[in-house]
Amino acid sequence: MNSNTESGRDAEIPPHEEGTLLDWKWQLRNSIKNPDKVKEKLNLNDVELNQMKDVVKRYPFRVTPYYLSLVKADDRNDPIFLQSMPAKEENQLYFDVQEDPLGEEHDTVLPGLIHRYPDRVLLTLTNICPVYCRHCTRKRNWKNGEWIRTSKEMDDIYSYIRSDKRIRDVIISGGDPFILCTSKLENILKNIRHVPHVEIIRIGTRCPVVLPQRIDDELVSMLKKYRPIWLNTHFNHPREITLQSRGACDKLICAGIPVNNQSVLLKGINDNVDTMTELCQKLLAIGVRPYYLFQCDPVSGTGHFRTSIFMGLDIIKGMRGFTSGLAVPTFVVDGLEGQGKVPLQPPDYMLSLDYNHAVLKGYKGDVFRYYNPGSGMPAPIQDESNKIK
Ligand SMILES: *Cc1c(COP(=O)(O)O)cnc(C)c1O
């Protein structure tokens, strides 16, 4: 196997041979945790290197050789660089940030189990990820070393899920659940699947993007046994769509596991209509449905990534009608202190609504009247266009 980590990007999707850079365990064993190790590849100067080392004391660093291979060495605005390399701004203070703004700790009913909405729970299996995204919303979990839930903690979680019959949707998140080996993961899925009132299992993983080698035949044939499984991944930029990531998504989809995407709106990475449109169209082209576009949460150490809420609304406005409806994600703000996700729509489309009619604006900007049925009033007889000049 040659050591050119760029290889494969423009070639056929290669097989996942063991002990090579196409093997996920090799990728994890060889992931880079020390900024010194990227100095040469990225042409970092001493000031940049020292700033990174300083940040890493507080917020650890980890990147797979694969994801690192996508970085353009001399471009400090490269979207892959910005998402994975420690930045001095992470130590900057922003007045409105908190460690846990969404109140996840408050909604934690057991170690590893967040029960916020009545019918679904979110399970954090581990705090380990193949790549530590610099914009992570759970940066508070990066402290105190790396951990995986113990079997005692897991048993308590299964008991809780069994005892609350309202729970019909279990979201396995993290960290990245695919950090666990396939047999451990199978044991967890089997236990959850055994609960009669659990209808669906969701898995939140960034492996298709940062460690696509993880989606191998062994994993996929195991997952297939526990369907319906819905997988949510996390592409943020069109450059992350490579032959490998496409291959990973394709394996999942062919096994009957729908893949949806949750992006985060990130300053300098995807905060414009063109980039987001390109990303979402390319996702559809590889069979992945854009699900959410998140406003970047006000989490300590991520302030430099946040954009105005206007930006998210403008992006949705610039996409709706101009491209496939399937490509348009729902823009959401995750409410503070457990308020839950709040969908935000550009206010432009509905100018007014009463029992008789709505006044609506189409994507091209034309305003028109639309009869509102069910009011008891007869539909107005129209002699000309409903268009309002
Ligand atoms: C996002 C989230 C969910 C799932 O929300 P959906 O809108 O159903 O995707 C469930 N629990 C918690 C705590 C969450 O943050």
mmCIF file of C-alpha atoms and ligand atoms in Angstrom:
data_model
loop_
_atom_site.group_PDB
_atom_site.id
_atom_site.type_symbol
_atom_site.label_atom_id
_atom_site.label_comp_id
_atom_site.label_asym_id
_atom_site.label_seq_id
_atom_site.Cartn_x
_atom_site.Cartn_y
_atom_site.Cartn_z
ATOM 1 C CA MET A 1 0.000 0.000 0.000
ATOM 2 C CA ASN A 2 1.454 3.354 -0.851
ATOM 3 C CA SER A 3 1.597 6.035 1.810
ATOM 4 C CA ASN A 4 0.137 8.812 -0.280
ATOM 5 C CA THR A 5 -2.885 9.721 1.812
ATOM 6 C CA GLU A 6 -4.313 11.741 -1.057
ATOM 7 C CA SER A 7 -4.696 8.610 -3.126
ATOM 8 C CA GLY A 8 -8.156 7.313 -3.705
ATOM 9 C CA ARG A 9 -9.754 10.726 -3.878
ATOM 10 C CA ASP A 10 -9.954 10.586 -7.619
ATOM 11 C CA ALA A 11 -9.850 6.847 -8.005
ATOM 12 C CA GLU A 12 -12.253 3.951 -7.667
ATOM 13 C CA ILE A 13 -13.568 3.345 -4.142
ATOM 14 C CA PRO A 14 -10.916 1.018 -2.708
ATOM 15 C CA PRO A 15 -11.538 -2.088 -0.600
ATOM 16 C CA HIS A 16 -11.000 -1.821 3.161
ATOM 17 C CA GLU A 17 -7.854 -3.912 3.525
ATOM 18 C CA GLU A 18 -6.616 -4.598 7.040
ATOM 19 C CA GLY A 19 -3.433 -2.964 8.269
ATOM 20 C CA THR A 20 -3.463 -0.307 5.584
ATOM 21 C CA LEU A 21 -4.655 3.250 5.509
ATOM 22 C CA LEU A 22 -7.930 1.898 4.191
ATOM 23 C CA ASP A 23 -8.486 0.062 7.471
ATOM 24 C CA TRP A 24 -10.386 2.050 10.130
ATOM 25 C CA LYS A 25 -8.388 0.642 13.020
ATOM 26 C CA TRP A 26 -5.188 1.742 11.294
ATOM 27 C CA GLN A 27 -6.715 5.189 10.847
ATOM 28 C CA LEU A 28 -7.559 5.386 14.558
ATOM 29 C CA ARG A 29 -4.181 4.035 15.723
ATOM 30 C CA ASN A 30 -2.473 6.567 13.513
ATOM 31 C CA SER A 31 -4.709 9.530 14.278
ATOM 32 C CA ILE A 32 -2.775 12.656 15.120
ATOM 33 C CA LYS A 33 -3.137 14.170 18.583
ATOM 34 C CA ASN A 34 -0.039 16.328 18.768
ATOM 35 C CA PRO A 35 0.161 19.549 16.722
ATOM 36 C CA ASP A 36 3.930 18.954 16.240
ATOM 37 C CA LYS A 37 2.979 16.098 13.948
ATOM 38 C CA VAL A 38 1.127 18.336 11.491
ATOM 39 C CA LYS A 39 3.737 21.135 11.473
ATOM 40 C CA GLU A 40 5.468 19.927 8.362
ATOM 41 C CA LYS A 41 2.449 18.838 6.389
ATOM 42 C CA LEU A 42 0.642 22.149 6.984
ATOM 43 C CA ASN A 43 3.725 24.397 6.901
ATOM 44 C CA LEU A 44 2.930 25.841 10.323
ATOM 45 C CA ASN A 45 5.255 28.532 11.623
ATOM 46 C CA ASP A 46 6.411 28.542 15.254
ATOM 47 C CA VAL A 47 3.847 31.120 16.344
ATOM 48 C CA GLU A 48 0.986 29.068 14.881
ATOM 49 C CA LEU A 49 2.350 25.878 16.387
ATOM 50 C CA ASN A 50 2.696 27.399 19.857
ATOM 51 C CA GLN A 51 -0.810 28.820 19.709
ATOM 52 C CA MET A 52 -2.154 25.370 18.822
ATOM 53 C CA LYS A 53 -0.241 23.750 21.660
ATOM 54 C CA ASP A 54 -1.650 26.311 24.037
ATOM 55 C CA VAL A 55 -5.240 25.592 22.961
ATOM 56 C CA VAL A 56 -4.698 21.838 23.166
ATOM 57 C CA LYS A 57 -4.006 22.138 26.912
ATOM 58 C CA ARG A 58 -7.673 23.012 27.300
ATOM 59 C CA TYR A 59 -9.348 21.465 24.261
ATOM 60 C CA PRO A 60 -7.722 18.285 22.937
ATOM 61 C CA PHE A 61 -6.868 17.710 19.301
ATOM 62 C CA ARG A 62 -7.374 14.637 17.206
ATOM 63 C CA VAL A 63 -7.596 14.103 13.461
ATOM 64 C CA THR A 64 -7.550 10.978 11.296
ATOM 65 C CA PRO A 65 -4.891 10.705 8.560
ATOM 66 C CA TYR A 66 -7.789 10.536 6.099
ATOM 67 C CA TYR A 67 -9.430 13.819 7.172
ATOM 68 C CA LEU A 68 -6.018 15.495 7.428
ATOM 69 C CA SER A 69 -5.314 14.435 3.848
ATOM 70 C CA LEU A 70 -8.194 16.662 2.720
ATOM 71 C CA VAL A 71 -6.600 19.822 4.197
ATOM 72 C CA LYS A 72 -4.985 22.219 1.736
ATOM 73 C CA ALA A 73 -1.599 22.800 3.332
ATOM 74 C CA ASP A 74 -1.110 26.507 2.787
ATOM 75 C CA ASP A 75 -4.670 27.729 3.091
ATOM 76 C CA ARG A 76 -5.515 28.928 6.601
ATOM 77 C CA ASN A 77 -9.134 29.474 5.515
ATOM 78 C CA ASP A 78 -9.499 25.929 4.289
ATOM 79 C CA PRO A 79 -12.818 24.546 5.580
ATOM 80 C CA ILE A 80 -11.238 21.246 6.632
ATOM 81 C CA PHE A 81 -8.392 23.067 8.414
ATOM 82 C CA LEU A 82 -10.835 25.351 10.260
ATOM 83 C CA GLN A 83 -12.989 22.459 11.455
ATOM 84 C CA SER A 84 -10.159 20.278 12.729
ATOM 85 C CA MET A 85 -7.151 22.397 13.734
ATOM 86 C CA PRO A 86 -7.050 24.084 17.166
ATOM 87 C CA ALA A 87 -7.482 27.863 16.809
ATOM 88 C CA LYS A 88 -6.317 30.523 19.248
ATOM 89 C CA GLU A 89 -9.867 31.968 19.229
ATOM 90 C CA GLU A 90 -11.018 28.923 21.213
ATOM 91 C CA ASN A 91 -9.453 30.513 24.288
ATOM 92 C CA GLN A 92 -11.173 33.828 23.608
ATOM 93 C CA LEU A 93 -14.025 34.869 25.878
ATOM 94 C CA TYR A 94 -17.477 35.679 24.513
ATOM 95 C CA PHE A 95 -19.975 37.243 26.914
ATOM 96 C CA ASP A 96 -22.898 34.966 26.025
ATOM 97 C CA VAL A 97 -21.255 31.538 26.009
ATOM 98 C CA GLN A 98 -21.634 28.696 28.483
ATOM 99 C CA GLU A 99 -20.290 25.168 28.831
ATOM 100 C CA ASP A 100 -23.777 23.652 28.562
ATOM 101 C CA PRO A 101 -26.174 26.299 27.170
ATOM 102 C CA LEU A 102 -28.781 23.729 26.103
ATOM 103 C CA GLY A 103 -29.137 22.439 29.649
ATOM 104 C CA GLU A 104 -28.253 18.867 28.715
ATOM 105 C CA GLU A 105 -26.949 18.145 32.215
ATOM 106 C CA HIS A 106 -30.289 19.255 33.643
ATOM 107 C CA ASP A 107 -32.179 16.864 31.347
ATOM 108 C CA THR A 108 -29.813 13.996 32.133
ATOM 109 C CA VAL A 109 -31.803 11.313 33.924
ATOM 110 C CA LEU A 110 -28.919 8.832 34.263
ATOM 111 C CA PRO A 111 -25.234 9.067 33.330
ATOM 112 C CA GLY A 112 -25.336 9.010 29.516
ATOM 113 C CA LEU A 113 -29.091 9.428 29.065
ATOM 114 C CA ILE A 114 -30.739 12.753 28.147
ATOM 115 C CA HIS A 115 -34.541 12.657 28.266
ATOM 116 C CA ARG A 116 -35.832 16.022 27.054
ATOM 117 C CA TYR A 117 -38.712 15.213 24.728
ATOM 118 C CA PRO A 118 -41.466 12.842 25.895
ATOM 119 C CA ASP A 119 -41.071 10.139 23.225
ATOM 120 C CA ARG A 120 -37.323 10.069 22.569
ATOM 121 C CA VAL A 121 -34.075 9.818 24.479
ATOM 122 C CA LEU A 122 -30.506 10.649 23.553
ATOM 123 C CA LEU A 123 -27.735 8.358 24.679
ATOM 124 C CA THR A 124 -24.111 9.482 24.915
ATOM 125 C CA LEU A 125 -22.082 6.273 24.580
ATOM 126 C CA THR A 126 -18.584 7.729 24.711
ATOM 127 C CA ASN A 127 -16.804 11.065 24.554
ATOM 128 C CA ILE A 128 -14.295 9.796 21.983
ATOM 129 C CA CYS A 129 -14.421 10.905 18.340
ATOM 130 C CA PRO A 130 -12.102 10.153 15.411
ATOM 131 C CA VAL A 131 -11.809 13.913 14.878
ATOM 132 C CA TYR A 132 -12.484 16.545 17.534
ATOM 133 C CA CYS A 133 -14.521 19.125 15.638
ATOM 134 C CA ARG A 134 -13.484 22.543 16.873
ATOM 135 C CA HIS A 135 -17.148 23.676 16.820
ATOM 136 C CA CYS A 136 -18.360 20.738 18.962
ATOM 137 C CA THR A 137 -21.442 21.436 21.050
ATOM 138 C CA ARG A 138 -20.312 18.963 23.739
ATOM 139 C CA LYS A 139 -16.862 20.441 24.318
ATOM 140 C CA ARG A 140 -17.612 20.213 28.036
ATOM 141 C CA ASN A 141 -17.225 16.428 27.688
ATOM 142 C CA TRP A 142 -13.652 16.734 26.396
ATOM 143 C CA LYS A 143 -12.290 17.021 29.940
ATOM 144 C CA ASN A 144 -11.062 14.190 32.166
ATOM 145 C CA GLY A 145 -9.739 11.902 29.439
ATOM 146 C CA GLU A 146 -11.533 9.564 27.080
ATOM 147 C CA TRP A 147 -14.287 7.222 28.262
ATOM 148 C CA ILE A 148 -16.831 4.686 27.094
ATOM 149 C CA ARG A 149 -19.947 3.865 29.172
ATOM 150 C CA THR A 150 -19.493 0.922 31.531
ATOM 151 C CA SER A 151 -21.760 -2.122 31.257
ATOM 152 C CA LYS A 152 -23.345 -1.139 34.601
ATOM 153 C CA GLU A 153 -24.218 2.290 33.177
ATOM 154 C CA MET A 154 -25.592 0.619 30.050
ATOM 155 C CA ASP A 155 -27.733 -1.800 32.094
ATOM 156 C CA ASP A 156 -29.251 1.154 33.965
ATOM 157 C CA ILE A 157 -29.962 2.867 30.666
ATOM 158 C CA TYR A 158 -31.732 -0.237 29.269
ATOM 159 C CA SER A 159 -33.854 -0.475 32.445
ATOM 160 C CA TYR A 160 -34.863 3.166 32.115
ATOM 161 C CA ILE A 161 -35.858 2.748 28.463
ATOM 162 C CA ARG A 162 -37.813 -0.433 29.320
ATOM 163 C CA SER A 163 -39.646 1.282 32.166
ATOM 164 C CA ASP A 164 -40.922 4.294 30.195
ATOM 165 C CA LYS A 165 -43.348 3.114 27.534
ATOM 166 C CA ARG A 166 -43.507 6.557 25.931
ATOM 167 C CA ILE A 167 -39.989 6.115 24.531
ATOM 168 C CA ARG A 168 -40.288 5.094 20.881
ATOM 169 C CA ASP A 169 -37.101 6.687 19.474
ATOM 170 C CA VAL A 170 -33.604 6.087 20.881
ATOM 171 C CA ILE A 171 -30.808 8.300 19.572
ATOM 172 C CA ILE A 172 -27.319 6.899 20.031
ATOM 173 C CA SER A 173 -24.903 9.789 20.007
ATOM 174 C CA GLY A 174 -21.670 10.719 21.710
ATOM 175 C CA GLY A 175 -18.832 11.263 21.067
ATOM 176 C CA ASP A 176 -19.005 9.008 18.074
ATOM 177 C CA PRO A 177 -20.745 5.668 18.722
ATOM 178 C CA PHE A 178 -18.823 4.043 15.838
ATOM 179 C CA ILE A 179 -15.650 4.371 17.923
ATOM 180 C CA LEU A 180 -16.845 1.187 19.629
ATOM 181 C CA CYS A 181 -15.958 -2.107 18.012
ATOM 182 C CA THR A 182 -18.725 -3.780 16.043
ATOM 183 C CA SER A 183 -19.438 -6.538 18.580
ATOM 184 C CA LYS A 184 -19.853 -4.044 21.466
ATOM 185 C CA LEU A 185 -22.114 -1.933 19.320
ATOM 186 C CA GLU A 186 -24.149 -4.989 18.356
ATOM 187 C CA ASN A 187 -24.705 -5.843 22.007
ATOM 188 C CA ILE A 188 -26.072 -2.344 22.632
ATOM 189 C CA LEU A 189 -28.344 -2.390 19.580
ATOM 190 C CA LYS A 190 -29.639 -5.827 20.542
ATOM 191 C CA ASN A 191 -30.560 -4.644 24.036
ATOM 192 C CA ILE A 192 -32.366 -1.581 22.735
ATOM 193 C CA ARG A 193 -34.134 -3.557 20.005
ATOM 194 C CA HIS A 194 -35.459 -5.986 22.611
ATOM 195 C CA VAL A 195 -37.581 -3.229 24.157
ATOM 196 C CA PRO A 196 -41.027 -3.675 22.548
ATOM 197 C CA HIS A 197 -42.067 -0.002 22.587
ATOM 198 C CA VAL A 198 -38.861 1.246 20.897
ATOM 199 C CA GLU A 199 -39.822 1.780 17.268
ATOM 200 C CA ILE A 200 -36.726 3.369 15.799
ATOM 201 C CA ILE A 201 -33.038 3.629 16.613
ATOM 202 C CA ARG A 202 -31.077 6.617 15.392
ATOM 203 C CA ILE A 203 -27.305 6.791 15.248
ATOM 204 C CA GLY A 204 -25.473 10.118 15.185
ATOM 205 C CA THR A 205 -21.997 9.656 13.721
ATOM 206 C CA ARG A 206 -19.487 11.686 11.757
ATOM 207 C CA CYS A 207 -17.632 8.589 10.560
ATOM 208 C CA PRO A 208 -18.879 8.813 6.955
ATOM 209 C CA VAL A 209 -17.144 12.227 6.818
ATOM 210 C CA VAL A 210 -14.019 11.850 8.944
ATOM 211 C CA LEU A 211 -13.437 8.077 9.027
ATOM 212 C CA PRO A 212 -15.373 6.582 6.100
ATOM 213 C CA GLN A 213 -13.249 3.412 6.367
ATOM 214 C CA ARG A 214 -15.293 2.605 9.509
ATOM 215 C CA ILE A 215 -18.357 1.870 7.369
ATOM 216 C CA ASP A 216 -17.141 -1.555 6.334
ATOM 217 C CA ASP A 217 -19.042 -4.681 5.336
ATOM 218 C CA GLU A 218 -18.854 -6.148 8.829
ATOM 219 C CA LEU A 219 -20.446 -3.070 10.406
ATOM 220 C CA VAL A 220 -23.117 -2.681 7.768
ATOM 221 C CA SER A 221 -24.240 -6.311 7.821
ATOM 222 C CA MET A 222 -24.492 -6.082 11.611
ATOM 223 C CA LEU A 223 -26.539 -2.842 11.512
ATOM 224 C CA LYS A 224 -28.848 -4.327 8.922
ATOM 225 C CA LYS A 225 -30.157 -6.833 11.503
ATOM 226 C CA TYR A 226 -31.467 -4.091 13.798
ATOM 227 C CA ARG A 227 -33.424 -1.949 11.350
ATOM 228 C CA PRO A 228 -35.208 0.430 11.283
ATOM 229 C CA ILE A 229 -32.060 2.412 11.951
ATOM 230 C CA TRP A 230 -31.832 6.023 10.826
ATOM 231 C CA LEU A 231 -28.338 7.404 10.568
ATOM 232 C CA ASN A 232 -27.561 11.086 10.956
ATOM 233 C CA THR A 233 -24.190 12.317 9.851
ATOM 234 C CA HIS A 234 -22.466 15.677 9.745
ATOM 235 C CA PHE A 235 -21.147 17.090 6.464
ATOM 236 C CA ASN A 236 -20.484 20.835 6.577
ATOM 237 C CA HIS A 237 -18.742 21.558 3.286
ATOM 238 C CA PRO A 238 -18.856 20.189 -0.286
ATOM 239 C CA ARG A 239 -15.108 19.363 -0.102
ATOM 240 C CA GLU A 240 -15.956 16.677 2.456
ATOM 241 C CA ILE A 241 -17.833 14.749 -0.207
ATOM 242 C CA THR A 242 -15.139 12.431 -1.579
ATOM 243 C CA LEU A 243 -15.124 9.013 -3.173
ATOM 244 C CA GLN A 244 -14.603 7.504 0.253
ATOM 245 C CA SER A 245 -17.395 9.378 2.015
ATOM 246 C CA ARG A 246 -19.702 8.661 -0.888
ATOM 247 C CA GLY A 247 -18.775 4.977 -0.679
ATOM 248 C CA ALA A 248 -19.532 4.923 3.057
ATOM 249 C CA CYS A 249 -22.975 6.488 2.589
ATOM 250 C CA ASP A 250 -23.703 4.174 -0.307
ATOM 251 C CA LYS A 251 -22.967 1.061 1.767
ATOM 252 C CA LEU A 252 -25.382 2.253 4.453
ATOM 253 C CA ILE A 253 -28.125 3.169 2.004
ATOM 254 C CA CYS A 254 -27.806 -0.142 0.157
ATOM 255 C CA ALA A 255 -28.276 -1.909 3.498
ATOM 256 C CA GLY A 256 -31.576 -0.088 4.005
ATOM 257 C CA ILE A 257 -30.258 2.511 6.436
ATOM 258 C CA PRO A 258 -31.342 6.009 5.380
ATOM 259 C CA VAL A 259 -28.631 8.631 5.832
ATOM 260 C CA ASN A 260 -29.616 12.178 6.774
ATOM 261 C CA ASN A 261 -27.334 15.130 7.375
ATOM 262 C CA GLN A 262 -27.111 17.681 10.176
ATOM 263 C CA SER A 263 -24.917 20.662 9.311
ATOM 264 C CA VAL A 264 -23.805 23.460 11.568
ATOM 265 C CA LEU A 265 -23.749 26.966 10.183
ATOM 266 C CA LEU A 266 -20.097 27.995 10.580
ATOM 267 C CA LYS A 267 -18.500 31.349 9.887
ATOM 268 C CA GLY A 268 -15.965 31.195 7.068
ATOM 269 C CA ILE A 269 -16.874 27.590 6.271
ATOM 270 C CA ASN A 270 -20.405 27.392 4.902
ATOM 271 C CA ASP A 271 -22.064 30.721 5.752
ATOM 272 C CA ASN A 272 -23.280 31.650 2.298
ATOM 273 C CA VAL A 273 -26.031 30.561 -0.082
ATOM 274 C CA ASP A 274 -23.700 29.177 -2.761
ATOM 275 C CA THR A 275 -21.692 26.890 -0.485
ATOM 276 C CA MET A 276 -24.760 25.589 1.316
ATOM 277 C CA THR A 277 -26.637 25.020 -1.951
ATOM 278 C CA GLU A 278 -23.673 23.159 -3.433
ATOM 279 C CA LEU A 279 -23.306 21.057 -0.276
ATOM 280 C CA CYS A 280 -26.974 20.104 -0.124
ATOM 281 C CA GLN A 281 -27.244 19.338 -3.843
ATOM 282 C CA LYS A 282 -24.133 17.165 -3.664
ATOM 283 C CA LEU A 283 -25.564 15.395 -0.626
ATOM 284 C CA LEU A 284 -28.730 14.553 -2.551
ATOM 285 C CA ALA A 285 -26.548 13.320 -5.403
ATOM 286 C CA ILE A 286 -24.929 10.792 -3.030
ATOM 287 C CA GLY A 287 -28.336 9.808 -1.612
ATOM 288 C CA VAL A 288 -28.124 11.796 1.634
ATOM 289 C CA ARG A 289 -31.034 13.986 2.719
ATOM 290 C CA PRO A 290 -30.241 17.358 4.361
ATOM 291 C CA TYR A 291 -32.190 17.300 7.657
ATOM 292 C CA TYR A 292 -31.129 20.161 9.921
ATOM 293 C CA LEU A 293 -28.996 23.254 9.551
ATOM 294 C CA PHE A 294 -28.094 24.277 13.096
ATOM 295 C CA GLN A 295 -27.357 27.715 14.373
ATOM 296 C CA CYS A 296 -23.968 27.211 16.107
ATOM 297 C CA ASP A 297 -24.734 26.855 19.834
ATOM 298 C CA PRO A 298 -23.306 29.435 22.261
ATOM 299 C CA VAL A 299 -20.791 26.964 23.698
ATOM 300 C CA SER A 300 -17.510 28.081 25.274
ATOM 301 C CA GLY A 301 -14.627 27.747 22.826
ATOM 302 C CA THR A 302 -16.753 28.006 19.682
ATOM 303 C CA GLY A 303 -17.707 31.710 19.611
ATOM 304 C CA HIS A 304 -15.573 32.490 16.567
ATOM 305 C CA PHE A 305 -17.725 30.172 14.426
ATOM 306 C CA ARG A 306 -21.063 31.793 15.148
ATOM 307 C CA THR A 307 -22.940 33.814 12.567
ATOM 308 C CA SER A 308 -25.986 36.055 12.813
ATOM 309 C CA ILE A 309 -29.361 34.302 12.733
ATOM 310 C CA PHE A 310 -30.090 36.504 9.679
ATOM 311 C CA MET A 311 -27.477 34.480 7.793
ATOM 312 C CA GLY A 312 -29.312 31.190 8.345
ATOM 313 C CA LEU A 313 -32.600 32.764 7.241
ATOM 314 C CA ASP A 314 -30.969 34.242 4.129
ATOM 315 C CA ILE A 315 -29.531 30.853 3.220
ATOM 316 C CA ILE A 316 -32.930 29.169 3.459
ATOM 317 C CA LYS A 317 -34.482 31.991 1.443
ATOM 318 C CA GLY A 318 -31.774 31.630 -1.190
ATOM 319 C CA MET A 319 -32.437 27.893 -1.483
ATOM 320 C CA ARG A 320 -36.206 27.484 -1.195
ATOM 321 C CA GLY A 321 -37.724 27.387 -4.665
ATOM 322 C CA PHE A 322 -34.359 27.824 -6.354
ATOM 323 C CA THR A 323 -33.354 24.190 -5.879
ATOM 324 C CA SER A 324 -34.951 20.824 -5.046
ATOM 325 C CA GLY A 325 -37.152 21.024 -1.990
ATOM 326 C CA LEU A 326 -35.394 17.860 -0.811
ATOM 327 C CA ALA A 327 -32.127 19.802 -0.667
ATOM 328 C CA VAL A 328 -33.435 22.424 1.758
ATOM 329 C CA PRO A 329 -32.711 21.625 5.409
ATOM 330 C CA THR A 330 -34.726 22.978 8.340
ATOM 331 C CA PHE A 331 -32.830 25.824 9.975
ATOM 332 C CA VAL A 332 -33.025 25.379 13.758
ATOM 333 C CA VAL A 333 -31.862 27.122 16.872
ATOM 334 C CA ASP A 334 -31.466 24.737 19.770
ATOM 335 C CA GLY A 335 -33.241 26.527 22.609
ATOM 336 C CA LEU A 336 -31.423 27.393 25.812
ATOM 337 C CA GLU A 337 -31.939 25.340 28.964
ATOM 338 C CA GLY A 338 -33.841 22.460 27.408
ATOM 339 C CA GLN A 339 -36.381 24.448 25.387
ATOM 340 C CA GLY A 340 -35.667 22.128 22.475
ATOM 341 C CA LYS A 341 -35.086 22.785 18.814
ATOM 342 C CA VAL A 342 -36.909 25.772 17.339
ATOM 343 C CA PRO A 343 -37.365 25.806 13.542
ATOM 344 C CA LEU A 344 -36.826 29.211 11.968
ATOM 345 C CA GLN A 345 -38.394 30.108 8.640
ATOM 346 C CA PRO A 346 -37.790 33.315 6.729
ATOM 347 C CA PRO A 347 -40.841 35.457 7.637
ATOM 348 C CA ASP A 348 -41.296 36.518 3.991
ATOM 349 C CA TYR A 349 -43.598 33.793 2.703
ATOM 350 C CA MET A 350 -46.800 34.606 4.598
ATOM 351 C CA LEU A 351 -47.770 38.261 4.833
ATOM 352 C CA SER A 352 -51.083 37.635 6.553
ATOM 353 C CA LEU A 353 -53.577 34.891 7.371
ATOM 354 C CA ASP A 354 -57.166 35.208 8.499
ATOM 355 C CA TYR A 355 -60.221 32.938 8.278
ATOM 356 C CA ASN A 356 -60.945 34.061 4.729
ATOM 357 C CA HIS A 357 -57.588 34.130 3.057
ATOM 358 C CA ALA A 358 -53.857 34.145 3.254
ATOM 359 C CA VAL A 359 -51.655 36.684 1.552
ATOM 360 C CA LEU A 360 -48.561 34.818 0.413
ATOM 361 C CA LYS A 361 -45.305 35.602 -1.332
ATOM 362 C CA GLY A 362 -43.738 33.137 -3.774
ATOM 363 C CA TYR A 363 -40.018 32.475 -4.011
ATOM 364 C CA LYS A 364 -39.706 34.955 -6.913
ATOM 365 C CA GLY A 365 -41.220 37.679 -4.754
ATOM 366 C CA ASP A 366 -44.736 37.898 -6.215
ATOM 367 C CA VAL A 367 -47.513 38.484 -3.684
ATOM 368 C CA PHE A 368 -50.861 36.719 -4.112
ATOM 369 C CA ARG A 369 -54.098 35.977 -2.283
ATOM 370 C CA TYR A 370 -54.989 32.367 -1.433
ATOM 371 C CA TYR A 371 -58.488 31.327 -0.283
ATOM 372 C CA ASN A 372 -58.523 29.730 3.189
ATOM 373 C CA PRO A 373 -61.015 26.839 3.118
ATOM 374 C CA GLY A 374 -63.122 25.804 6.080
ATOM 375 C CA SER A 375 -64.115 29.273 7.255
ATOM 376 C CA GLY A 376 -67.806 28.841 6.372
ATOM 377 C CA MET A 377 -67.459 31.651 3.872
ATOM 378 C CA PRO A 378 -67.960 30.746 0.223
ATOM 379 C CA ALA A 379 -64.897 30.823 -1.943
ATOM 380 C CA PRO A 380 -64.724 34.179 -3.662
ATOM 381 C CA ILE A 381 -65.512 34.065 -7.359
ATOM 382 C CA GLN A 382 -62.476 35.355 -9.122
ATOM 383 C CA ASP A 383 -62.740 37.247 -12.322
ATOM 384 C CA GLU A 384 -59.094 38.033 -12.569
ATOM 385 C CA SER A 385 -55.743 36.995 -11.203
ATOM 386 C CA ASN A 386 -55.160 36.768 -7.473
ATOM 387 C CA LYS A 387 -51.887 38.522 -7.923
ATOM 388 C CA ILE A 388 -51.489 41.617 -5.813
ATOM 389 C CA LYS A 389 -49.446 44.343 -7.423
HETATM 390 C C1 LIG B 1 -31.933 16.959 18.943
HETATM 391 C C2 LIG B 1 -32.370 16.142 20.079
HETATM 392 C C3 LIG B 1 -33.295 15.116 19.911
HETATM 393 C C4 LIG B 1 -33.908 14.783 18.563
HETATM 394 O O1 LIG B 1 -34.629 15.829 18.011
HETATM 395 P P1 LIG B 1 -35.365 15.643 16.601
HETATM 396 O O2 LIG B 1 -35.943 16.998 16.334
HETATM 397 O O3 LIG B 1 -36.401 14.581 16.785
HETATM 398 O O4 LIG B 1 -34.321 15.241 15.613
HETATM 399 C C5 LIG B 1 -33.666 14.389 21.011
HETATM 400 N N1 LIG B 1 -33.158 14.662 22.236
HETATM 401 C C6 LIG B 1 -32.280 15.650 22.434
HETATM 402 C C7 LIG B 1 -31.778 15.911 23.809
HETATM 403 C C8 LIG B 1 -31.840 16.426 21.363
HETATM 404 O O5 LIG B 1 -30.941 17.396 21.546
#
